[in-house]
mmCIF file with all atom_site columns, C-alpha atoms in Angstrom:
data_model
loop_
_atom_site.group_PDB
_atom_site.id
_atom_site.type_symbol
_atom_site.label_atom_id
_atom_site.label_alt_id
_atom_site.label_comp_id
_atom_site.label_asym_id
_atom_site.label_entity_id
_atom_site.label_seq_id
_atom_site.pdbx_PDB_ins_code
_atom_site.Cartn_x
_atom_site.Cartn_y
_atom_site.Cartn_z
_atom_site.occupancy
_atom_site.B_iso_or_equiv
_atom_site.pdbx_formal_charge
_atom_site.auth_seq_id
_atom_site.auth_comp_id
_atom_site.auth_asym_id
_atom_site.auth_atom_id
_atom_site.pdbx_PDB_model_num
ATOM 1  C CA . MET A 1 1  ? 79.256  -32.628 140.152 1.00 91.00 ? 1  MET A CA 1
ATOM 2  C CA . LEU A 1 2  ? 77.317  -30.015 138.465 1.00 93.00 ? 2  LEU A CA 1
ATOM 3  C CA . GLU A 1 3  ? 75.686  -28.954 141.802 1.00 94.00 ? 3  GLU A CA 1
ATOM 4  C CA . THR A 1 4  ? 79.267  -28.625 143.482 1.00 93.00 ? 4  THR A CA 1
ATOM 5  C CA . ILE A 1 5  ? 80.276  -26.470 140.496 1.00 94.00 ? 5  ILE A CA 1
ATOM 6  C CA . SER A 1 6  ? 77.023  -24.184 140.823 1.00 94.00 ? 6  SER A CA 1
ATOM 7  C CA . HIS A 1 7  ? 78.172  -23.204 144.187 1.00 95.00 ? 7  HIS A CA 1
ATOM 8  C CA . LEU A 1 8  ? 81.534  -21.924 143.029 1.00 94.00 ? 8  LEU A CA 1
ATOM 9  C CA . PRO A 1 9  ? 82.402  -18.244 143.180 1.00 92.00 ? 9  PRO A CA 1
ATOM 10 C CA . ASN A 1 10 ? 81.585  -16.868 139.589 1.00 93.00 ? 10 ASN A CA 1
ATOM 11 C CA . ARG A 1 11 ? 84.868  -15.549 138.150 1.00 92.00 ? 11 ARG A CA 1
ATOM 12 C CA . TYR A 1 12 ? 83.561  -15.258 134.652 1.00 89.00 ? 12 TYR A CA 1
ATOM 13 C CA . ASN A 1 13 ? 84.056  -11.735 133.062 1.00 85.00 ? 13 ASN A CA 1
ATOM 14 C CA . ILE A 1 14 ? 82.947  -11.235 129.502 1.00 80.00 ? 14 ILE A CA 1
ATOM 15 C CA . PHE A 1 15 ? 85.609  -8.509  129.144 1.00 85.00 ? 15 PHE A CA 1
ATOM 16 C CA . THR A 1 16 ? 88.728  -10.463 130.413 1.00 81.00 ? 16 THR A CA 1
ATOM 17 C CA . GLN A 1 17 ? 89.993  -13.705 131.360 1.00 77.00 ? 17 GLN A CA 1
ATOM 18 C CA . LYS A 1 18 ? 92.480  -12.512 134.023 1.00 85.00 ? 18 LYS A CA 1
ATOM 19 C CA . ASN A 1 19 ? 90.235  -13.692 136.642 1.00 87.00 ? 19 ASN A CA 1
ATOM 20 C CA . TYR A 1 20 ? 89.843  -17.246 135.408 1.00 90.00 ? 20 TYR A CA 1
ATOM 21 C CA . ALA A 1 21 ? 91.349  -19.890 137.841 1.00 91.00 ? 21 ALA A CA 1
ATOM 22 C CA . ILE A 1 22 ? 92.609  -23.595 136.897 1.00 91.00 ? 22 ILE A CA 1
ATOM 23 C CA . TYR A 1 23 ? 90.432  -26.274 138.547 1.00 92.00 ? 23 TYR A CA 1
ATOM 24 C CA . VAL A 1 24 ? 92.206  -29.597 139.134 1.00 87.00 ? 24 VAL A CA 1
ATOM 25 C CA . LEU A 1 25 ? 90.363  -32.810 139.002 1.00 86.00 ? 25 LEU A CA 1
ATOM 26 C CA . ASP A 1 26 ? 91.519  -36.538 138.629 1.00 85.00 ? 26 ASP A CA 1
ATOM 27 C CA . ASP A 1 27 ? 90.821  -38.740 135.890 1.00 85.00 ? 27 ASP A CA 1
ATOM 28 C CA . TYR A 1 28 ? 87.387  -40.067 137.228 1.00 84.00 ? 28 TYR A CA 1
ATOM 29 C CA . ALA A 1 29 ? 84.471  -40.637 134.630 1.00 85.00 ? 29 ALA A CA 1
ATOM 30 C CA . VAL A 1 30 ? 82.374  -38.076 136.220 1.00 85.00 ? 30 VAL A CA 1
ATOM 31 C CA . HIS A 1 31 ? 84.847  -35.439 135.869 1.00 86.00 ? 31 HIS A CA 1
ATOM 32 C CA . LEU A 1 32 ? 85.556  -36.300 132.098 1.00 89.00 ? 32 LEU A CA 1
ATOM 33 C CA . MET A 1 33 ? 81.955  -35.270 131.034 1.00 93.00 ? 33 MET A CA 1
ATOM 34 C CA . ASP A 1 34 ? 81.842  -32.245 128.662 1.00 94.00 ? 34 ASP A CA 1
ATOM 35 C CA . GLU A 1 35 ? 78.957  -30.824 130.834 1.00 95.00 ? 35 GLU A CA 1
ATOM 36 C CA . VAL A 1 36 ? 81.571  -30.545 133.641 1.00 94.00 ? 36 VAL A CA 1
ATOM 37 C CA . ARG A 1 37 ? 84.156  -28.898 131.483 1.00 95.00 ? 37 ARG A CA 1
ATOM 38 C CA . LYS A 1 38 ? 81.354  -26.385 130.112 1.00 96.00 ? 38 LYS A CA 1
ATOM 39 C CA . ALA A 1 39 ? 80.146  -25.517 133.566 1.00 96.00 ? 39 ALA A CA 1
ATOM 40 C CA . LEU A 1 40 ? 83.474  -24.865 134.957 1.00 95.00 ? 40 LEU A CA 1
ATOM 41 C CA . TYR A 1 41 ? 84.161  -22.728 131.978 1.00 93.00 ? 41 TYR A CA 1
ATOM 42 C CA . ASP A 1 42 ? 80.922  -20.805 132.162 1.00 94.00 ? 42 ASP A CA 1
ATOM 43 C CA . ARG A 1 43 ? 81.922  -19.960 135.848 1.00 94.00 ? 43 ARG A CA 1
ATOM 44 C CA . GLY A 1 44 ? 85.537  -18.886 134.862 1.00 93.00 ? 44 GLY A CA 1
ATOM 45 C CA . TYR A 1 45 ? 87.266  -21.935 135.517 1.00 94.00 ? 45 TYR A CA 1
ATOM 46 C CA . ILE A 1 46 ? 89.814  -23.815 133.288 1.00 93.00 ? 46 ILE A CA 1
ATOM 47 C CA . LEU A 1 47 ? 89.611  -27.589 133.882 1.00 93.00 ? 47 LEU A CA 1
ATOM 48 C CA . VAL A 1 48 ? 92.778  -29.632 134.220 1.00 91.00 ? 48 VAL A CA 1
ATOM 49 C CA . ILE A 1 49 ? 92.535  -33.295 134.455 1.00 89.00 ? 49 ILE A CA 1
ATOM 50 C CA . ILE A 1 50 ? 95.368  -35.129 136.277 1.00 86.00 ? 50 ILE A CA 1
ATOM 51 C CA . GLY A 1 51 ? 95.950  -38.868 135.986 1.00 81.00 ? 51 GLY A CA 1
ATOM 52 C CA . GLY A 1 52 ? 94.085  -41.187 138.191 1.00 74.00 ? 52 GLY A CA 1
ATOM 53 C CA . GLY A 1 53 ? 95.633  -42.194 141.316 1.00 74.00 ? 53 GLY A CA 1
ATOM 54 C CA . ILE A 1 54 ? 98.386  -39.560 141.579 1.00 77.00 ? 54 ILE A CA 1
ATOM 55 C CA . THR A 1 55 ? 96.474  -37.042 143.613 1.00 70.00 ? 55 THR A CA 1
ATOM 56 C CA . GLY A 1 56 ? 98.109  -37.989 146.901 1.00 72.00 ? 56 GLY A CA 1
ATOM 57 C CA . ASP A 1 57 ? 101.589 -37.710 145.121 1.00 75.00 ? 57 ASP A CA 1
ATOM 58 C CA . ILE A 1 58 ? 101.024 -34.166 143.931 1.00 74.00 ? 58 ILE A CA 1
ATOM 59 C CA . GLN A 1 59 ? 98.619  -32.661 146.344 1.00 69.00 ? 59 GLN A CA 1
ATOM 60 C CA . ILE A 1 60 ? 99.977  -31.043 149.531 1.00 66.00 ? 60 ILE A CA 1
ATOM 61 C CA . ASN A 1 61 ? 98.947  -32.724 152.632 1.00 65.00 ? 61 ASN A CA 1
ATOM 62 C CA . ASP A 1 62 ? 96.484  -30.092 154.185 1.00 63.00 ? 62 ASP A CA 1
ATOM 63 C CA . THR A 1 63 ? 97.543  -30.909 157.693 1.00 62.00 ? 63 THR A CA 1
ATOM 64 C CA . HIS A 1 64 ? 101.133 -29.978 157.074 1.00 60.00 ? 64 HIS A CA 1
ATOM 65 C CA . TYR A 1 65 ? 100.496 -26.956 155.069 1.00 59.00 ? 65 TYR A CA 1
ATOM 66 C CA . ARG A 1 66 ? 98.130  -25.454 157.743 1.00 59.00 ? 66 ARG A CA 1
ATOM 67 C CA . ARG A 1 67 ? 99.863  -26.933 160.705 1.00 58.00 ? 67 ARG A CA 1
ATOM 68 C CA . TYR A 1 68 ? 99.743  -23.598 162.409 1.00 60.00 ? 68 TYR A CA 1
ATOM 69 C CA . LEU A 1 69 ? 95.989  -23.911 162.649 1.00 55.00 ? 69 LEU A CA 1
ATOM 70 C CA . PHE A 1 70 ? 96.357  -27.201 164.682 1.00 53.00 ? 70 PHE A CA 1
ATOM 71 C CA . HIS A 1 71 ? 98.964  -25.929 167.002 1.00 52.00 ? 71 HIS A CA 1
ATOM 72 C CA . PHE A 1 72 ? 97.690  -24.782 170.545 1.00 53.00 ? 72 PHE A CA 1
ATOM 73 C CA . ASN A 1 73 ? 99.491  -23.040 173.049 1.00 51.00 ? 73 ASN A CA 1
ATOM 74 C CA . PHE A 1 74 ? 97.988  -23.998 176.499 1.00 47.00 ? 74 PHE A CA 1
#
């Protein structure tokens, strides 16, 4: 997880938090580690933990949201 975070764009700015972003993860043991929260914050992301097992209920289905990318006119 920390390796993945290290590849995120660095949004951190010591003068303002206006560029910070919310990073949503589910209630998985690895996501709950203090090191993960700190690594995200250090790169300009605020970690929000959602209940386990509800990702499919609240996350938009990418194939429906980006359907225009999958539609081809022949």
